[in-house]
mmCIF file of C-alpha atoms in Angstrom:
data_model
loop_
_atom_site.group_PDB
_atom_site.id
_atom_site.type_symbol
_atom_site.label_atom_id
_atom_site.label_comp_id
_atom_site.label_asym_id
_atom_site.label_seq_id
_atom_site.Cartn_x
_atom_site.Cartn_y
_atom_site.Cartn_z
ATOM 1 C CA GLN A 1 -52.063 -93.798 -66.793
ATOM 2 C CA ALA A 2 -50.548 -92.020 -63.822
ATOM 3 C CA TYR A 3 -46.862 -91.180 -63.909
ATOM 4 C CA GLU A 4 -44.689 -91.453 -60.837
ATOM 5 C CA ARG A 5 -43.326 -88.092 -59.809
ATOM 6 C CA VAL A 6 -39.597 -88.385 -59.251
ATOM 7 C CA SER A 7 -37.185 -85.912 -57.729
ATOM 8 C CA ALA A 8 -34.063 -84.445 -59.276
ATOM 9 C CA GLN A 9 -32.234 -87.438 -57.815
ATOM 10 C CA ALA A 10 -33.346 -89.243 -60.948
ATOM 11 C CA PHE A 11 -30.319 -87.564 -62.520
ATOM 12 C CA GLY A 12 -28.080 -88.865 -59.739
ATOM 13 C CA ASP A 13 -24.595 -87.633 -58.854
ATOM 14 C CA GLY A 14 -22.542 -90.025 -60.962
ATOM 15 C CA HIS A 15 -21.290 -89.767 -64.517
ATOM 16 C CA ARG A 16 -23.795 -89.810 -67.369
ATOM 17 C CA ARG A 17 -22.241 -91.459 -70.419
ATOM 18 C CA ALA A 18 -23.724 -92.407 -73.774
ATOM 19 C CA LEU A 19 -22.398 -94.407 -76.722
ATOM 20 C CA LEU A 20 -24.186 -93.809 -80.027
ATOM 21 C CA ILE A 21 -23.534 -96.378 -82.777
ATOM 22 C CA GLY A 22 -24.752 -95.872 -86.321
ATOM 23 C CA THR A 23 -23.990 -97.881 -89.456
ATOM 24 C CA GLY A 24 -25.382 -96.803 -92.806
ATOM 25 C CA THR A 25 -22.734 -98.013 -95.271
ATOM 26 C CA TYR A 26 -22.447 -101.729 -96.039
ATOM 27 C CA ASP A 27 -20.199 -103.763 -98.317
ATOM 28 C CA HIS A 28 -22.635 -106.654 -98.836
ATOM 29 C CA PRO A 29 -25.260 -106.162 -101.569
ATOM 30 C CA GLY A 30 -27.844 -107.793 -99.334
ATOM 31 C CA LEU A 31 -27.652 -104.849 -96.918
ATOM 32 C CA PRO A 32 -28.869 -101.648 -98.610
ATOM 33 C CA THR A 33 -27.332 -98.311 -97.670
ATOM 34 C CA LEU A 34 -29.140 -96.467 -94.880
ATOM 35 C CA LEU A 35 -29.162 -92.672 -94.869
ATOM 36 C CA SER A 36 -30.616 -92.148 -91.381
ATOM 37 C CA PRO A 37 -27.984 -93.626 -88.989
ATOM 38 C CA ASP A 38 -25.472 -90.786 -89.407
ATOM 39 C CA VAL A 39 -28.026 -88.035 -88.833
ATOM 40 C CA ASP A 40 -29.735 -90.134 -86.114
ATOM 41 C CA CYS A 41 -26.534 -90.193 -84.081
ATOM 42 C CA THR A 42 -25.713 -86.554 -84.760
ATOM 43 C CA ARG A 43 -29.090 -85.201 -83.670
ATOM 44 C CA LEU A 44 -29.325 -87.512 -80.657
ATOM 45 C CA ASN A 45 -25.821 -86.451 -79.659
ATOM 46 C CA GLU A 46 -26.936 -82.819 -79.737
ATOM 47 C CA VAL A 47 -29.761 -83.304 -77.257
ATOM 48 C CA LEU A 48 -28.029 -85.806 -74.967
ATOM 49 C CA SER A 49 -24.841 -83.744 -74.644
ATOM 50 C CA ASP A 50 -26.683 -80.431 -74.255
ATOM 51 C CA PRO A 51 -26.027 -79.151 -70.694
ATOM 52 C CA GLU A 52 -29.604 -77.845 -70.649
ATOM 53 C CA ILE A 53 -31.111 -81.194 -71.637
ATOM 54 C CA GLY A 54 -29.325 -84.498 -71.155
ATOM 55 C CA GLN A 55 -25.932 -83.634 -69.635
ATOM 56 C CA PHE A 56 -24.381 -86.808 -71.060
ATOM 57 C CA GLU A 57 -20.777 -87.325 -72.054
ATOM 58 C CA VAL A 58 -21.336 -88.723 -75.547
ATOM 59 C CA GLN A 59 -19.199 -90.877 -77.825
ATOM 60 C CA GLN A 60 -20.497 -91.162 -81.390
ATOM 61 C CA LEU A 61 -19.267 -93.888 -83.755
ATOM 62 C CA VAL A 62 -20.592 -94.052 -87.322
ATOM 63 C CA ASP A 63 -19.620 -96.739 -89.865
ATOM 64 C CA ALA A 64 -16.885 -98.027 -87.561
ATOM 65 C CA ASP A 65 -15.308 -101.487 -87.650
ATOM 66 C CA ARG A 66 -16.764 -104.288 -85.574
ATOM 67 C CA ALA A 67 -13.693 -104.542 -83.331
ATOM 68 C CA VAL A 68 -13.791 -100.802 -82.601
ATOM 69 C CA LEU A 69 -17.497 -100.925 -81.760
ATOM 70 C CA GLU A 70 -17.260 -103.985 -79.517
ATOM 71 C CA ARG A 71 -14.370 -102.425 -77.605
ATOM 72 C CA ALA A 72 -16.299 -99.167 -77.181
ATOM 73 C CA ILE A 73 -19.309 -101.092 -75.840
ATOM 74 C CA GLY A 74 -17.045 -102.857 -73.376
ATOM 75 C CA GLU A 75 -15.457 -99.587 -72.257
ATOM 76 C CA LEU A 76 -18.865 -97.959 -71.750
ATOM 77 C CA PHE A 77 -20.163 -100.658 -69.453
ATOM 78 C CA LEU A 78 -17.082 -102.184 -67.824
ATOM 79 C CA THR A 79 -15.570 -98.887 -66.664
ATOM 80 C CA ALA A 80 -18.832 -97.624 -65.156
ATOM 81 C CA GLU A 81 -19.185 -97.118 -61.424
ATOM 82 C CA HIS A 82 -22.201 -97.709 -59.222
ATOM 83 C CA ARG A 83 -23.670 -94.188 -59.398
ATOM 84 C CA ASP A 84 -23.291 -93.831 -63.153
ATOM 85 C CA VAL A 85 -25.943 -93.834 -65.867
ATOM 86 C CA CYS A 86 -24.983 -95.578 -69.121
ATOM 87 C CA LEU A 87 -26.904 -95.233 -72.376
ATOM 88 C CA LEU A 88 -26.259 -97.340 -75.488
ATOM 89 C CA TYR A 89 -27.917 -96.561 -78.825
ATOM 90 C CA PHE A 90 -27.932 -98.448 -82.130
ATOM 91 C CA SER A 91 -29.143 -97.253 -85.537
ATOM 92 C CA CYS A 92 -28.372 -99.846 -88.209
ATOM 93 C CA HIS A 93 -29.659 -102.915 -90.010
ATOM 94 C CA GLY A 94 -30.810 -105.708 -87.727
ATOM 95 C CA VAL A 95 -29.955 -109.230 -88.906
ATOM 96 C CA VAL A 96 -31.653 -112.364 -87.587
ATOM 97 C CA ASN A 97 -30.178 -115.849 -87.966
ATOM 98 C CA ARG A 98 -32.007 -119.162 -88.331
ATOM 99 C CA ASN A 99 -32.453 -119.415 -84.551
ATOM 100 C CA ASP A 100 -34.062 -115.982 -84.228
ATOM 101 C CA LYS A 101 -30.947 -114.462 -82.677
ATOM 102 C CA LEU A 102 -30.445 -110.751 -83.318
ATOM 103 C CA TYR A 103 -27.245 -109.188 -84.634
ATOM 104 C CA PHE A 104 -26.375 -105.547 -85.256
ATOM 105 C CA ALA A 105 -24.906 -105.123 -88.735
ATOM 106 C CA VAL A 106 -21.630 -103.275 -89.325
ATOM 107 C CA ARG A 107 -19.966 -102.187 -92.561
ATOM 108 C CA ASN A 108 -18.539 -105.612 -93.502
ATOM 109 C CA THR A 109 -21.363 -107.782 -92.160
ATOM 110 C CA ASP A 110 -22.346 -110.816 -94.235
ATOM 111 C CA PRO A 111 -26.079 -111.225 -93.504
ATOM 112 C CA ASP A 112 -25.769 -114.958 -94.228
ATOM 113 C CA ARG A 113 -22.961 -115.346 -91.663
ATOM 114 C CA PRO A 114 -23.704 -112.825 -88.907
ATOM 115 C CA ALA A 115 -22.125 -114.872 -86.119
ATOM 116 C CA TYR A 116 -18.622 -113.816 -87.141
ATOM 117 C CA SER A 117 -19.303 -110.597 -89.044
ATOM 118 C CA ALA A 118 -21.812 -108.648 -86.914
ATOM 119 C CA ILE A 119 -22.258 -107.583 -83.282
ATOM 120 C CA SER A 120 -24.245 -110.170 -81.398
ATOM 121 C CA ALA A 121 -27.086 -108.928 -79.213
ATOM 122 C CA SER A 122 -26.118 -111.712 -76.817
ATOM 123 C CA LEU A 123 -22.639 -110.223 -76.480
ATOM 124 C CA VAL A 124 -24.107 -106.820 -75.656
ATOM 125 C CA HIS A 125 -26.281 -108.377 -72.958
ATOM 126 C CA GLU A 126 -23.293 -110.209 -71.484
ATOM 127 C CA VAL A 127 -21.322 -106.979 -71.188
ATOM 128 C CA MET A 128 -24.302 -105.157 -69.678
ATOM 129 C CA ASP A 129 -24.599 -107.965 -67.124
ATOM 130 C CA GLU A 130 -21.129 -107.084 -65.833
ATOM 131 C CA CYS A 131 -21.850 -103.360 -65.617
ATOM 132 C CA LEU A 132 -21.901 -101.823 -62.124
ATOM 133 C CA ALA A 133 -23.843 -98.714 -63.125
ATOM 134 C CA ARG A 134 -27.035 -98.127 -61.216
ATOM 135 C CA SER A 135 -28.945 -97.372 -64.413
ATOM 136 C CA ILE A 136 -28.506 -98.764 -67.915
ATOM 137 C CA VAL A 137 -30.588 -97.576 -70.860
ATOM 138 C CA ALA A 138 -30.407 -99.295 -74.251
ATOM 139 C CA VAL A 139 -32.241 -97.811 -77.237
ATOM 140 C CA VAL A 140 -32.301 -99.930 -80.384
ATOM 141 C CA ASP A 141 -33.481 -98.536 -83.727
ATOM 142 C CA CYS A 142 -33.240 -101.378 -86.227
ATOM 143 C CA CYS A 143 -35.438 -103.983 -87.860
ATOM 144 C CA TYR A 144 -36.526 -106.849 -85.577
ATOM 145 C CA SER A 145 -35.257 -104.820 -82.594
ATOM 146 C CA GLY A 146 -37.847 -106.357 -80.263
ATOM 147 C CA LEU A 147 -35.668 -109.469 -80.153
ATOM 148 C CA PHE A 148 -33.219 -107.509 -78.003
ATOM 149 C CA ILE A 149 -35.630 -107.680 -75.066
ATOM 150 C CA PRO A 150 -35.202 -110.924 -73.077
ATOM 151 C CA GLY A 151 -38.220 -113.151 -73.493
ATOM 152 C CA ALA A 152 -39.299 -111.426 -76.715
ATOM 153 C CA LYS A 153 -39.078 -114.608 -78.764
ATOM 154 C CA GLY A 154 -42.282 -115.807 -77.179
ATOM 155 C CA SER A 155 -44.599 -114.417 -74.548
ATOM 156 C CA VAL A 156 -43.004 -112.571 -71.654
ATOM 157 C CA SER A 157 -42.410 -115.087 -68.895
ATOM 158 C CA ALA A 158 -41.624 -114.810 -65.207
ATOM 159 C CA GLY A 159 -37.968 -115.265 -66.117
ATOM 160 C CA PHE A 160 -37.974 -111.878 -67.836
ATOM 161 C CA GLU A 161 -38.073 -109.854 -64.648
ATOM 162 C CA GLU A 162 -35.597 -112.220 -62.996
ATOM 163 C CA ALA A 163 -33.147 -111.665 -65.821
ATOM 164 C CA LEU A 164 -33.213 -107.912 -65.271
ATOM 165 C CA ALA A 165 -33.804 -107.739 -61.515
ATOM 166 C CA GLY A 166 -31.481 -105.472 -59.607
ATOM 167 C CA ARG A 167 -29.772 -104.123 -62.706
ATOM 168 C CA GLY A 168 -31.778 -100.967 -63.194
ATOM 169 C CA ARG A 169 -31.806 -101.852 -66.894
ATOM 170 C CA VAL A 170 -34.290 -100.402 -69.367
ATOM 171 C CA ILE A 171 -34.481 -101.447 -73.016
ATOM 172 C CA ILE A 172 -36.472 -99.501 -75.602
ATOM 173 C CA THR A 173 -36.807 -100.883 -79.109
ATOM 174 C CA ALA A 174 -38.136 -99.276 -82.277
ATOM 175 C CA GLY A 175 -40.553 -102.123 -82.899
ATOM 176 C CA THR A 176 -41.457 -105.719 -82.206
ATOM 177 C CA ARG A 177 -39.445 -108.837 -82.990
ATOM 178 C CA VAL A 178 -40.963 -109.040 -86.482
ATOM 179 C CA GLN A 179 -41.322 -105.377 -87.463
ATOM 180 C CA ARG A 180 -39.130 -103.311 -89.730
ATOM 181 C CA ALA A 181 -37.802 -99.938 -88.575
ATOM 182 C CA TRP A 182 -38.514 -97.175 -91.046
ATOM 183 C CA GLU A 183 -36.160 -94.465 -92.215
ATOM 184 C CA GLY A 184 -37.320 -90.901 -92.649
ATOM 185 C CA ASP A 185 -38.106 -89.020 -95.853
ATOM 186 C CA HIS A 186 -35.038 -89.037 -98.077
ATOM 187 C CA SER A 187 -36.560 -87.304 -101.108
ATOM 188 C CA ASP A 188 -33.773 -84.749 -100.695
ATOM 189 C CA ALA A 189 -30.634 -86.893 -100.543
ATOM 190 C CA SER A 190 -28.546 -83.879 -99.549
ATOM 191 C CA ALA A 191 -30.549 -83.528 -96.335
ATOM 192 C CA PRO A 192 -31.309 -87.047 -95.068
ATOM 193 C CA ALA A 193 -33.981 -87.338 -92.398
ATOM 194 C CA LEU A 194 -33.816 -89.104 -89.083
ATOM 195 C CA SER A 195 -35.413 -92.508 -88.776
ATOM 196 C CA ARG A 196 -39.061 -92.316 -87.752
ATOM 197 C CA PHE A 197 -38.438 -93.710 -84.256
ATOM 198 C CA THR A 198 -35.345 -91.689 -83.418
ATOM 199 C CA GLN A 199 -37.044 -88.543 -84.706
ATOM 200 C CA THR A 200 -39.715 -88.871 -82.018
ATOM 201 C CA ILE A 201 -37.072 -89.345 -79.311
ATOM 202 C CA VAL A 202 -35.079 -86.308 -80.396
ATOM 203 C CA ASP A 203 -38.223 -84.181 -80.724
ATOM 204 C CA GLY A 204 -39.557 -85.246 -77.332
ATOM 205 C CA LEU A 205 -36.291 -84.428 -75.568
ATOM 206 C CA ARG A 206 -35.521 -81.193 -77.397
ATOM 207 C CA SER A 207 -38.996 -79.682 -77.070
ATOM 208 C CA GLY A 208 -39.711 -81.041 -73.602
ATOM 209 C CA ASP A 209 -43.061 -82.373 -74.841
ATOM 210 C CA ALA A 210 -42.198 -85.829 -73.515
ATOM 211 C CA ASP A 211 -42.471 -84.467 -69.954
ATOM 212 C CA LEU A 212 -45.933 -85.946 -69.623
ATOM 213 C CA ASN A 213 -46.536 -85.113 -65.978
ATOM 214 C CA GLY A 214 -45.018 -81.633 -66.083
ATOM 215 C CA ASP A 215 -42.495 -82.147 -63.287
ATOM 216 C CA GLY A 216 -39.510 -80.850 -65.238
ATOM 217 C CA LEU A 217 -38.045 -84.312 -65.828
ATOM 218 C CA ILE A 218 -38.366 -86.637 -68.793
ATOM 219 C CA THR A 219 -38.016 -90.206 -67.622
ATOM 220 C CA VAL A 220 -37.365 -93.188 -69.849
ATOM 221 C CA GLN A 221 -40.961 -94.321 -69.351
ATOM 222 C CA GLU A 222 -42.346 -90.960 -70.413
ATOM 223 C CA LEU A 223 -40.116 -90.836 -73.481
ATOM 224 C CA PHE A 224 -41.233 -94.335 -74.489
ATOM 225 C CA LYS A 225 -44.903 -93.437 -74.195
ATOM 226 C CA TYR A 226 -44.400 -90.186 -76.081
ATOM 227 C CA ALA A 227 -42.574 -91.931 -78.932
ATOM 228 C CA SER A 228 -45.157 -94.711 -79.139
ATOM 229 C CA GLU A 229 -48.065 -92.282 -79.335
ATOM 230 C CA ARG A 230 -46.309 -90.104 -81.931
ATOM 231 C CA LEU A 231 -45.650 -93.063 -84.228
ATOM 232 C CA TYR A 232 -49.263 -94.190 -83.885
ATOM 233 C CA GLU A 233 -50.608 -90.709 -84.612
ATOM 234 C CA ASP A 234 -48.340 -90.425 -87.652
ATOM 235 C CA GLY A 235 -49.558 -93.762 -89.017
ATOM 236 C CA ILE A 236 -46.120 -95.412 -88.891
ATOM 237 C CA ALA A 237 -46.310 -99.213 -88.789
ATOM 238 C CA GLN A 238 -44.019 -99.591 -85.793
ATOM 239 C CA THR A 239 -44.915 -100.597 -82.253
ATOM 240 C CA PRO A 240 -42.057 -99.734 -79.867
ATOM 241 C CA ARG A 241 -41.423 -102.061 -76.954
ATOM 242 C CA MET A 242 -39.960 -101.448 -73.516
ATOM 243 C CA GLY A 243 -38.712 -103.924 -70.955
ATOM 244 C CA GLY A 244 -36.748 -103.786 -67.762
ATOM 245 C CA GLU A 245 -36.575 -103.502 -64.028
ATOM 246 C CA ILE A 246 -36.464 -99.917 -62.794
ATOM 247 C CA HIS A 247 -35.159 -99.370 -59.270
ATOM 248 C CA PHE A 248 -33.903 -95.889 -60.093
ATOM 249 C CA THR A 249 -36.097 -94.041 -62.540
ATOM 250 C CA PRO A 250 -33.628 -92.807 -65.168
ATOM 251 C CA ALA A 251 -34.294 -89.282 -66.424
ATOM 252 C CA LEU A 252 -32.998 -88.205 -69.826
ATOM 253 C CA ARG A 253 -33.835 -84.511 -69.478
ATOM 254 C CA ARG A 254 -34.069 -82.080 -66.584
ATOM 255 C CA ASP A 255 -35.314 -78.543 -67.198
ATOM 256 C CA GLY A 256 -33.275 -75.722 -65.768
ATOM 257 C CA ALA A 257 -30.221 -77.933 -65.393
#
């Protein structure tokens, strides 16, 4: 596959802001503790905020209350201006209701009643719809994350592109609508590992190996392909998905910045 060569304008001249949300501690016995979300957010923060890599202004929220998280999501997207790039990241349990609607679990989520105890994926989409930023990137590392992509419930229809047209929105998920997202090796509990999917993203950005065409930029498309191939080579039973309409090719790393 050929990769479009893009100029440094892929970074743009607006603000680059990222919100990283991780939840690993849960009150409900039906939601086991996750060790990866905290370290996922920390390591991703390091590469995104690095002035030599991502140049993002990063807000990191781990094990925060639902109200705090929903307000932060609103602030990220509703205060953005046209030239900005906004990135939203989730690492948590994904909960699906009887109608195949996805929710992002928080500390006090009841998996049997997610509608009023978890963050609705529909709510996140509604807030993104109001965002003025020229580029929006959403990265979702949770079970059943493929449901976050419009049209993922069935086959991708013509309405999929229409839903995203003109928004410059790109969604990358850790797997399909039915797949689990795997944590890393936690044999040493004192040094928890990143989740398998987020590990590939962090590695690809930090090392620069995700720059597949060697132009000094790592675009969202390149990072997706790099992560997908790494998971396949490592024998991890996850198939990342990407959807969106890209008018401006968002870059997540620029060498020599």
